[in-house]
XYZ file of N, CA and C in Angstrom:
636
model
N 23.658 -11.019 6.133
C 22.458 -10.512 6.785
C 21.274 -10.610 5.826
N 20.231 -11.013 6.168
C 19.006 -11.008 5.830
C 18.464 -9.930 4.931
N 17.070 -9.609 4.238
C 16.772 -8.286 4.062
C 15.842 -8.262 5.144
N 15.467 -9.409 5.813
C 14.074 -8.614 7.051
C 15.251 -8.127 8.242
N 16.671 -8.581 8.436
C 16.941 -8.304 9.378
C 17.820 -6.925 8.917
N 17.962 -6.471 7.385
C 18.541 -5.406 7.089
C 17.455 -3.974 7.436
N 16.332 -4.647 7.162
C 15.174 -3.661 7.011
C 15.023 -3.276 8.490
N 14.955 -4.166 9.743
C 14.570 -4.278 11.020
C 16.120 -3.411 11.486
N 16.997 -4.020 11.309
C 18.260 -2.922 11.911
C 18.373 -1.366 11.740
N 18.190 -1.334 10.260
C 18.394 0.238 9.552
C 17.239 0.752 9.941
N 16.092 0.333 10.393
C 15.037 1.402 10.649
C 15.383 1.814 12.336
N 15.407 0.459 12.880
C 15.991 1.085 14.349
C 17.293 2.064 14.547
N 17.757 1.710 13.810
C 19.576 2.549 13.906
C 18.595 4.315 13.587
N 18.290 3.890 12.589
C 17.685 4.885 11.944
C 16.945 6.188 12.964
N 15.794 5.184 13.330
C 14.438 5.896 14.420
C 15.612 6.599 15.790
N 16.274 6.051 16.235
C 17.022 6.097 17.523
C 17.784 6.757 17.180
N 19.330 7.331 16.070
C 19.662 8.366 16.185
C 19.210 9.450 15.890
N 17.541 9.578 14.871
C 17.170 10.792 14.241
C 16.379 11.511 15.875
N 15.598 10.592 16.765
C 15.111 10.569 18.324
C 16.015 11.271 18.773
N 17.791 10.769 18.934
C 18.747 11.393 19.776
C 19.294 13.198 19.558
N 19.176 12.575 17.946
C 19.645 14.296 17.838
C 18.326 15.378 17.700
N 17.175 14.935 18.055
C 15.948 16.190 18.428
C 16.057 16.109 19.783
N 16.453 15.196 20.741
C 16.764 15.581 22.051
C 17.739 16.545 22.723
N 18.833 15.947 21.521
C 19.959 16.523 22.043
C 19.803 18.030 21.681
N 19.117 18.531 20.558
C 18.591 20.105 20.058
C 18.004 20.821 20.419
N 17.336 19.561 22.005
C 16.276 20.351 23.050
C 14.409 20.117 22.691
N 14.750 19.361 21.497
C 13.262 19.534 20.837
C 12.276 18.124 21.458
N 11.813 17.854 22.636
C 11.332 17.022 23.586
C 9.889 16.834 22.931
N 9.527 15.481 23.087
C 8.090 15.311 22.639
C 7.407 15.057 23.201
N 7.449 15.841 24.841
C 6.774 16.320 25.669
C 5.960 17.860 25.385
N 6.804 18.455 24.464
C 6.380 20.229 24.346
C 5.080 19.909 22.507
N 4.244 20.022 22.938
C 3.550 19.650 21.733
C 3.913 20.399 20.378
N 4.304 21.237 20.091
C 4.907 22.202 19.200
C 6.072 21.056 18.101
N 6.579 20.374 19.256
C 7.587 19.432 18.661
C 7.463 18.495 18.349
N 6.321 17.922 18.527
C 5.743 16.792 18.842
C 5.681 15.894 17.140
N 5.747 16.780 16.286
C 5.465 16.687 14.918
C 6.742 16.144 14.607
N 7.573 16.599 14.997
C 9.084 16.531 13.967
C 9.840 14.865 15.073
N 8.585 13.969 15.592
C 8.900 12.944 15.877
C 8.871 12.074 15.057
N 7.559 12.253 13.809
C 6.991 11.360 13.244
C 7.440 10.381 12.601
N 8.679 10.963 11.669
C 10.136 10.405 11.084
C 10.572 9.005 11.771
N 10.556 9.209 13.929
C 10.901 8.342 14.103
C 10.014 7.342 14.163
N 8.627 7.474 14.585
C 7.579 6.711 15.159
C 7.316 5.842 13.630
N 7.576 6.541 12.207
C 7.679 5.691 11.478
C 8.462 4.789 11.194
N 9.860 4.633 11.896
C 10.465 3.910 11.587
C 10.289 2.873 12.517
N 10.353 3.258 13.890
C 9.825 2.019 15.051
C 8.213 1.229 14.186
N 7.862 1.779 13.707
C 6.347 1.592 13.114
C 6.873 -0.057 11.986
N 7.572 0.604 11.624
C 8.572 -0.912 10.370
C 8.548 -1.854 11.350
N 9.646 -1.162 12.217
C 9.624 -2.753 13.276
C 8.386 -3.548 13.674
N 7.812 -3.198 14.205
C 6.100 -3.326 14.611
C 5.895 -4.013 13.795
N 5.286 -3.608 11.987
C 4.568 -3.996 11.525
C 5.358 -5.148 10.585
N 6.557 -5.540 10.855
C 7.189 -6.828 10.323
C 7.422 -7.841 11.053
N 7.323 -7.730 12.821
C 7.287 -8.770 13.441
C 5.898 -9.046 13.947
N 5.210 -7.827 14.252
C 3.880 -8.819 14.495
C 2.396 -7.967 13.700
N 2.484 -6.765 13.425
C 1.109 -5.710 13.488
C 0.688 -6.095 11.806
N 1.229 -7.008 10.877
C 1.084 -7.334 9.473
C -0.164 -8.645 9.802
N 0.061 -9.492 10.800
C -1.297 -10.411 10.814
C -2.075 -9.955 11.831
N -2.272 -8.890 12.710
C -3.080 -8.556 13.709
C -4.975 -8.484 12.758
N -5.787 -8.447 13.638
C -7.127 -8.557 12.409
C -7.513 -7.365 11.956
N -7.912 -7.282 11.162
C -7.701 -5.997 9.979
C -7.229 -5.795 9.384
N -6.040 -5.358 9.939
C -4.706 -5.397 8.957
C -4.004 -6.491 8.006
N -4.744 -7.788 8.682
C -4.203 -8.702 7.753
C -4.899 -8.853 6.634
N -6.461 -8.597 6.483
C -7.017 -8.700 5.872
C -6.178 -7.995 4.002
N -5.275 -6.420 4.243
C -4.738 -6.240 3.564
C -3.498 -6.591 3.383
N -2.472 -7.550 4.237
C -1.215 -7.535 3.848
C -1.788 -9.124 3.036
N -2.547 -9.270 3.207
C -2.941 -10.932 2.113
C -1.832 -11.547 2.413
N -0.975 -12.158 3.644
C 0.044 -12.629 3.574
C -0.226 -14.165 4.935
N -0.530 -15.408 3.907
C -0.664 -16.083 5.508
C 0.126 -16.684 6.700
N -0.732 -16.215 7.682
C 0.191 -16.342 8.776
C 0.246 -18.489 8.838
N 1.715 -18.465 9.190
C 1.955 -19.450 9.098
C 3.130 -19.909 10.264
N 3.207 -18.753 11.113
C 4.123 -19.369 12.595
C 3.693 -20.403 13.468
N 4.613 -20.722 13.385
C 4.148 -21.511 15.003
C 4.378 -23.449 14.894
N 4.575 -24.491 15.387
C 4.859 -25.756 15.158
C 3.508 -26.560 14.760
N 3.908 -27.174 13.567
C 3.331 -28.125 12.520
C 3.643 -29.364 12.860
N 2.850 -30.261 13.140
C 2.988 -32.047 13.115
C 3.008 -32.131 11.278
N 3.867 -32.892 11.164
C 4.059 -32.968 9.196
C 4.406 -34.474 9.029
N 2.800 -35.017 8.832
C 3.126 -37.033 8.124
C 4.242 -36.495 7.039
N 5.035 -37.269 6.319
C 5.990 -37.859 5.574
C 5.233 -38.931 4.708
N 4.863 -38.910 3.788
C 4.120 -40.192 3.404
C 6.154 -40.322 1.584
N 6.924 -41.208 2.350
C 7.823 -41.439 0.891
C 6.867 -42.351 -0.656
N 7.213 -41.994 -1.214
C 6.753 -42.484 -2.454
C 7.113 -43.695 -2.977
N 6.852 -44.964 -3.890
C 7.182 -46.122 -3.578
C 8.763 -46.498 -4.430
N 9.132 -45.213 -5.447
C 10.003 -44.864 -6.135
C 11.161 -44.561 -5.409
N 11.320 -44.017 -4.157
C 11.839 -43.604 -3.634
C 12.977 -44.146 -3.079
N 14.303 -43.834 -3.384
C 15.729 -44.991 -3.013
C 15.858 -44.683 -1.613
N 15.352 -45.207 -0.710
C 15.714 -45.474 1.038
C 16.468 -46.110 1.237
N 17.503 -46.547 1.696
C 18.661 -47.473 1.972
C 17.557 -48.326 3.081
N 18.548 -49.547 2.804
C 18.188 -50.519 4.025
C 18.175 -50.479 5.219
N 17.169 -50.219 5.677
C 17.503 -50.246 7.248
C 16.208 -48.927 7.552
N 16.060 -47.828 6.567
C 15.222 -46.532 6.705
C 14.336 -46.513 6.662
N 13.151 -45.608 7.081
C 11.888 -45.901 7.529
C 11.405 -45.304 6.010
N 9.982 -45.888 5.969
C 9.057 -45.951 4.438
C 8.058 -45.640 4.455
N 8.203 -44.932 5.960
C 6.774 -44.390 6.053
C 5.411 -44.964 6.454
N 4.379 -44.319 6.937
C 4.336 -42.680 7.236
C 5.292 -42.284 8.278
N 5.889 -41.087 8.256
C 7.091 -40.979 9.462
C 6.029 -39.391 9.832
N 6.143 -39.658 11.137
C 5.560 -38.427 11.889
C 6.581 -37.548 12.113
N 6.869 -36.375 11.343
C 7.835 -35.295 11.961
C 7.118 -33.687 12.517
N 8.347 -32.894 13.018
C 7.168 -31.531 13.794
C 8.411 -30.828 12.361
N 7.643 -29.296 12.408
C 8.308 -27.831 11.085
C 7.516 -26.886 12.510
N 8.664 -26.329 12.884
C 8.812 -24.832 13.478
C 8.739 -24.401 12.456
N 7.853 -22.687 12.267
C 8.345 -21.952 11.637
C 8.283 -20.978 12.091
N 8.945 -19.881 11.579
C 9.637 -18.591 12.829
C 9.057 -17.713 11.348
N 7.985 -16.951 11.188
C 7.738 -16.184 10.152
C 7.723 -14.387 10.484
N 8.025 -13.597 9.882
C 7.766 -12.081 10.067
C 7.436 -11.819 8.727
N 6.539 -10.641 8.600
C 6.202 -10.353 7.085
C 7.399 -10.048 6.316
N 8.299 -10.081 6.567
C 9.558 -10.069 5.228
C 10.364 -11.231 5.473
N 10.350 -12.328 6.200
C 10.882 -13.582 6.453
C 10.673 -14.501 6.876
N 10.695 -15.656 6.908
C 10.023 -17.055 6.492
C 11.482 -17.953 7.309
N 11.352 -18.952 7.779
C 12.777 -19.799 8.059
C 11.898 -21.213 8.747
N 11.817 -22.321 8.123
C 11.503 -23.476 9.085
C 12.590 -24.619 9.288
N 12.022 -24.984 10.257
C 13.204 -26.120 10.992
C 12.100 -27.709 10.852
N 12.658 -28.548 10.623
C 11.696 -29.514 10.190
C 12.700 -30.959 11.032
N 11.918 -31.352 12.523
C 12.842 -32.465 12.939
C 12.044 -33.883 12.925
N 13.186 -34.934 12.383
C 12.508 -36.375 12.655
C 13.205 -36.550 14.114
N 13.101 -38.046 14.710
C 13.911 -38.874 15.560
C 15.309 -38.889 14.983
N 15.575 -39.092 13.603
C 17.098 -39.160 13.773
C 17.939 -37.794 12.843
N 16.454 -36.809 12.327
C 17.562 -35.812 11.837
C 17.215 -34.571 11.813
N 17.774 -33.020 11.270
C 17.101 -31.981 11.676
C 17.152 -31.363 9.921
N 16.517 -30.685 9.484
C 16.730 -29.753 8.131
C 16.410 -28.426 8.455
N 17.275 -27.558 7.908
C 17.356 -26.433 8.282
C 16.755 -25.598 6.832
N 15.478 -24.354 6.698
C 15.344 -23.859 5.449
C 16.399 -22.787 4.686
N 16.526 -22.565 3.638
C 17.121 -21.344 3.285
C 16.440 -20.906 1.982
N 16.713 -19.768 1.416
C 15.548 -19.372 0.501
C 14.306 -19.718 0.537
N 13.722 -19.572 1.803
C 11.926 -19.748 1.968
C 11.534 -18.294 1.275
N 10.324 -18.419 0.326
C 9.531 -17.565 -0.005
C 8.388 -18.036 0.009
N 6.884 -16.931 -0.074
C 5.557 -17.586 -0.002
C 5.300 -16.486 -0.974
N 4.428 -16.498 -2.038
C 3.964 -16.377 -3.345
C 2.523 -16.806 -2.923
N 1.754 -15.752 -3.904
C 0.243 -15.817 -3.390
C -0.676 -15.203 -5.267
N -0.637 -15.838 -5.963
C -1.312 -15.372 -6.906
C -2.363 -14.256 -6.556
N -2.732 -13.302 -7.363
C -3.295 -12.129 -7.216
C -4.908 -12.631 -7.242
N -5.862 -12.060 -6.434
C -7.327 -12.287 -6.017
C -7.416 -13.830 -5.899
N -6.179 -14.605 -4.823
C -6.841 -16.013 -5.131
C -6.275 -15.770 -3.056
N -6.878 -16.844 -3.164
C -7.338 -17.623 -1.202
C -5.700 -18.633 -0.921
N -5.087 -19.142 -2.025
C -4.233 -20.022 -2.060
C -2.963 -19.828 -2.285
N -2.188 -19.665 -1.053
C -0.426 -19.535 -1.232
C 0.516 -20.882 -1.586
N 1.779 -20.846 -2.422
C 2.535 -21.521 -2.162
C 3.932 -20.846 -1.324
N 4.200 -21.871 -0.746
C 5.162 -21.625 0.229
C 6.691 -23.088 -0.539
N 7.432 -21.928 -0.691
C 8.447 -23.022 -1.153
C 10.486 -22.595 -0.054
N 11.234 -23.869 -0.430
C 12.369 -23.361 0.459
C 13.368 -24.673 -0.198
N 14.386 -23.962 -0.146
C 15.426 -25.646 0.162
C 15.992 -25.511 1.084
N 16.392 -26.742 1.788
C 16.642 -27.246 2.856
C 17.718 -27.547 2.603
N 18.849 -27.851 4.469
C 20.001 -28.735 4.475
C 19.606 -29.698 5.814
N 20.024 -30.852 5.136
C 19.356 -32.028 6.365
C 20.615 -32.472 6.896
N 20.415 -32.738 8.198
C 22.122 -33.246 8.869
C 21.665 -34.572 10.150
N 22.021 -35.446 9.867
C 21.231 -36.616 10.764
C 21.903 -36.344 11.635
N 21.317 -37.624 12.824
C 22.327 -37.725 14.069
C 23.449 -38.495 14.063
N 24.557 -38.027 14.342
C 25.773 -39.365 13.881
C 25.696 -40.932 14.115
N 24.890 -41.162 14.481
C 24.556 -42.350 14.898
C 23.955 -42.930 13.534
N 23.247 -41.905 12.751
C 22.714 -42.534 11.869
C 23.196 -42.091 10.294
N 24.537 -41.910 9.955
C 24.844 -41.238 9.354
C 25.738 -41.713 8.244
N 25.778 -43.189 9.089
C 26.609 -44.410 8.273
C 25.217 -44.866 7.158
N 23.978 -44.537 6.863
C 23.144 -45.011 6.418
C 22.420 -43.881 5.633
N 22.482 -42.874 6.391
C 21.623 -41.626 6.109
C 22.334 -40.185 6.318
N 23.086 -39.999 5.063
C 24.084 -39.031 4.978
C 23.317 -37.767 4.766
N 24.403 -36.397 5.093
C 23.832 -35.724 4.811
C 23.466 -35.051 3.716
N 22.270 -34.329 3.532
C 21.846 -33.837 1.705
C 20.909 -32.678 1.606
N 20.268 -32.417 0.575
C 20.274 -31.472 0.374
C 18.594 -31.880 -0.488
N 18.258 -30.743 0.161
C 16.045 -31.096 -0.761
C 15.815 -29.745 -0.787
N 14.492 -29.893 -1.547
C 13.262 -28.870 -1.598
C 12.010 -29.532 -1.450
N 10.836 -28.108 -0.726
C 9.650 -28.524 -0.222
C 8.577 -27.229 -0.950
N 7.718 -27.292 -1.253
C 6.543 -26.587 -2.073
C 5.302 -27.292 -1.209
N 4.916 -26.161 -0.760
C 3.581 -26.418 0.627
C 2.255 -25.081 -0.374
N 1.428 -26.016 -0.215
C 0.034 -25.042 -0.062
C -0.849 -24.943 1.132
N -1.057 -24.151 1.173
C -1.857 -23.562 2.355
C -3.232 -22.798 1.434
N -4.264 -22.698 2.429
C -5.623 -21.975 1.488
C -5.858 -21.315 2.826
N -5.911 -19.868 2.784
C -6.642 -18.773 3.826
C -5.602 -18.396 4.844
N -5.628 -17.333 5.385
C -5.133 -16.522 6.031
C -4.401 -17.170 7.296
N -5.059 -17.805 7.853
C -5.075 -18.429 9.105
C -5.184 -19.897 8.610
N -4.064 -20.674 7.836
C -4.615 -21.868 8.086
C -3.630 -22.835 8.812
N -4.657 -23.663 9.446
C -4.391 -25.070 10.321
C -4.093 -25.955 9.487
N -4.450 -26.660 8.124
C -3.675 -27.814 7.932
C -3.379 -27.254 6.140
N -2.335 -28.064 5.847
C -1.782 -28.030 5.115
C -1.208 -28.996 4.135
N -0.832 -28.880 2.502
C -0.114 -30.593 2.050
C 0.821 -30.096 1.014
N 1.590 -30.462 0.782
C 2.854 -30.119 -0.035
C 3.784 -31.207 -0.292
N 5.185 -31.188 -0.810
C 5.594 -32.432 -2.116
C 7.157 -31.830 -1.301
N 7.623 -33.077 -1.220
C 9.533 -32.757 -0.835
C 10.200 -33.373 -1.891
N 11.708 -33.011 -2.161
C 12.158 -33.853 -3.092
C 13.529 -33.532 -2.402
N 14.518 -34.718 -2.486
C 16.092 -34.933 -1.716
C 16.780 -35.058 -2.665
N 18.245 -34.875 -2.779
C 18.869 -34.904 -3.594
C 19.216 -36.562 -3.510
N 19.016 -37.397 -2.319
C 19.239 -38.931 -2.242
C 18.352 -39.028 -2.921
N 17.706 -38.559 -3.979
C 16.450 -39.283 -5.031
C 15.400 -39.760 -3.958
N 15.049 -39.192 -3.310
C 13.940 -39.241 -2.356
C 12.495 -38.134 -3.036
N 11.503 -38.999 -2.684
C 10.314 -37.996 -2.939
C 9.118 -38.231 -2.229
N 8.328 -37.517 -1.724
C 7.063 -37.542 -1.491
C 6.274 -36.536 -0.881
N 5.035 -37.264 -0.245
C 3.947 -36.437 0.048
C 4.040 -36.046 1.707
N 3.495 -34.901 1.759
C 3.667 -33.977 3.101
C 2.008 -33.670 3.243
N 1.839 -34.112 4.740
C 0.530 -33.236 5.748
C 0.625 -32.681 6.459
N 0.150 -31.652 6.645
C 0.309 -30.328 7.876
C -0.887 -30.529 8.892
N -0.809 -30.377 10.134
C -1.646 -29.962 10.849
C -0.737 -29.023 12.070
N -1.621 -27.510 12.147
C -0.891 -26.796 13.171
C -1.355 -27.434 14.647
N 0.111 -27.378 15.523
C -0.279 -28.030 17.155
C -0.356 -26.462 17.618
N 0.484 -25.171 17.496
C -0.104 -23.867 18.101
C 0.690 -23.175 17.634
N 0.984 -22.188 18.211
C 2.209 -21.005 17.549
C 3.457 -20.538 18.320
N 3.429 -21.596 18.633
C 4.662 -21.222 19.565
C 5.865 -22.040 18.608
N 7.259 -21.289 18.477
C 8.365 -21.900 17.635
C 9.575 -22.165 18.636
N 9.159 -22.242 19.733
C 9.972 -22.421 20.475
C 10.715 -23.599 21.220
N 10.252 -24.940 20.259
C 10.394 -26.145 20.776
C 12.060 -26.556 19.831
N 13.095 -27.190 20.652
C 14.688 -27.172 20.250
C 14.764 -28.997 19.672
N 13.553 -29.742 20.346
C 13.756 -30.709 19.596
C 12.696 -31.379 19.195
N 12.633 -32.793 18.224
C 11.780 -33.803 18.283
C 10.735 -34.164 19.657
N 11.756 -34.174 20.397
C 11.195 -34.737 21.759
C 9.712 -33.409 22.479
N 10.555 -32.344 22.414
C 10.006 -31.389 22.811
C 8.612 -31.096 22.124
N 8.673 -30.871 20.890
C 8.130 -30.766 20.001
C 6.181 -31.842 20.382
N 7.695 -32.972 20.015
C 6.155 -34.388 20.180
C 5.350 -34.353 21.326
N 5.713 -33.531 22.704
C 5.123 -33.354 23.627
C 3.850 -32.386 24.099
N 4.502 -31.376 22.655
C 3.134 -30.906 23.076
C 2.013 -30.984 21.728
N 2.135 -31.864 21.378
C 1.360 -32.865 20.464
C 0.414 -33.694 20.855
N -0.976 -33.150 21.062
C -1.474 -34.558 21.640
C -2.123 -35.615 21.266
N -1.787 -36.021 19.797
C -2.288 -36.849 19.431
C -0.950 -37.760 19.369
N 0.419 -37.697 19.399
C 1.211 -37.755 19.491
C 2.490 -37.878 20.323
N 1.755 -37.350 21.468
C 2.674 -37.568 22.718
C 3.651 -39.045 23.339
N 4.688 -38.575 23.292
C 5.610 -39.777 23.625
C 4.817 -40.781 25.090
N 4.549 -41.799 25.081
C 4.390 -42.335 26.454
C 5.325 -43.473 27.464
């Protein structure tokens, strides 16, 4: 288990039986008298809240200094000329989409080409103190489509992304594969929705990009 999903469970477990047993004691937070000895819970539902969405709402984000970065990314691929591609593999620029599914204590992106998917693990975002500019770093596990797998096995990378401001739309950062692969990454956000399952999906609602 996670710590955002340790933090998000134990506060609910938490809020909901400390709720049950002032009910069950008769103490209703309907009778204003009682109304106080809720607070315990409303702070803990309050965690939930403010780790899935009330940390970038406006104002408040202004102090969690944390940038929001959900939602699906079109990401050029530019490989480097160093770079060992087997015969047959593309050299770029390769147009891929990065879901990312963010809450203020967790980070996770999904990054798909046409023939493969990478999944993040250890995503963190790091923000030097009084500066505008985050790095966002993770390693990945990449797993092609079997079709392409006689050529392009599966492996194992890392990605280091900067972003500048709270809210930002585009982005550039550096990948590196354990196939001795390397290069350069461009971000541009298509919206915030992380809800797209593939390439296809993804490229569609892309419109500079749209399949025809």
């Amino acid at each position: 288990m996670s710590t955002a999903t340790a933090i998000r469970t134990g506060a609910t477990i938490a809020a909901t039986l400390y709720t049950a047993i002032l009910i069950l004691l008769g103490l209703y937070p309907s009778q204003f008298r009682y109304l106080f000895a809720y607070i315990p819970a409303a702070v803990g539902y309050s965690v939930i809240v403010f780790d899935k969405w009330a940390w970038h709402w406006p104002g408040i984000h202004r102090f969690t200094g944390r940038p929001w970065v959900n939602g699906t990314w079109r990401v050029v691929l530019s490989p480097s000329p160093d770079s060992r591609i087997p015969e047959g593999g593309n050299r770029g620029p390769i147009i891929t989409y990065m879901t990312v599914e963010q809450t203020f204590w967790s980070l996770h992106a999904t990054l798909r080409t046409k023939e493969s998917t990478s999944r993040s693990s250890n995503a963190i975002i790091g923000s030097p103190e009084n500066s505008g500019t985050a790095e966002i770093g993770f390693l990945y596990d990449n797993t092609p489509r079997a079709e392409h797998q006689h050529r392009s096995p599966r492996h194992e990378g890392a990605c280091r992304i900067s972003v500048t401001g709270l809210n930002p739309r585009a982005a550039a950062g550096h990948y590196y594969t354990s196939r001795f692969t390397a290069g350069d990454m461009d971000f541009a956000l298509i919206n915030r929705s992380a809800d797209y399952g593939t390439f296809a999906e993804a490229q569609s609602a892309d419109p500079e990009h749209r399949a025809t």
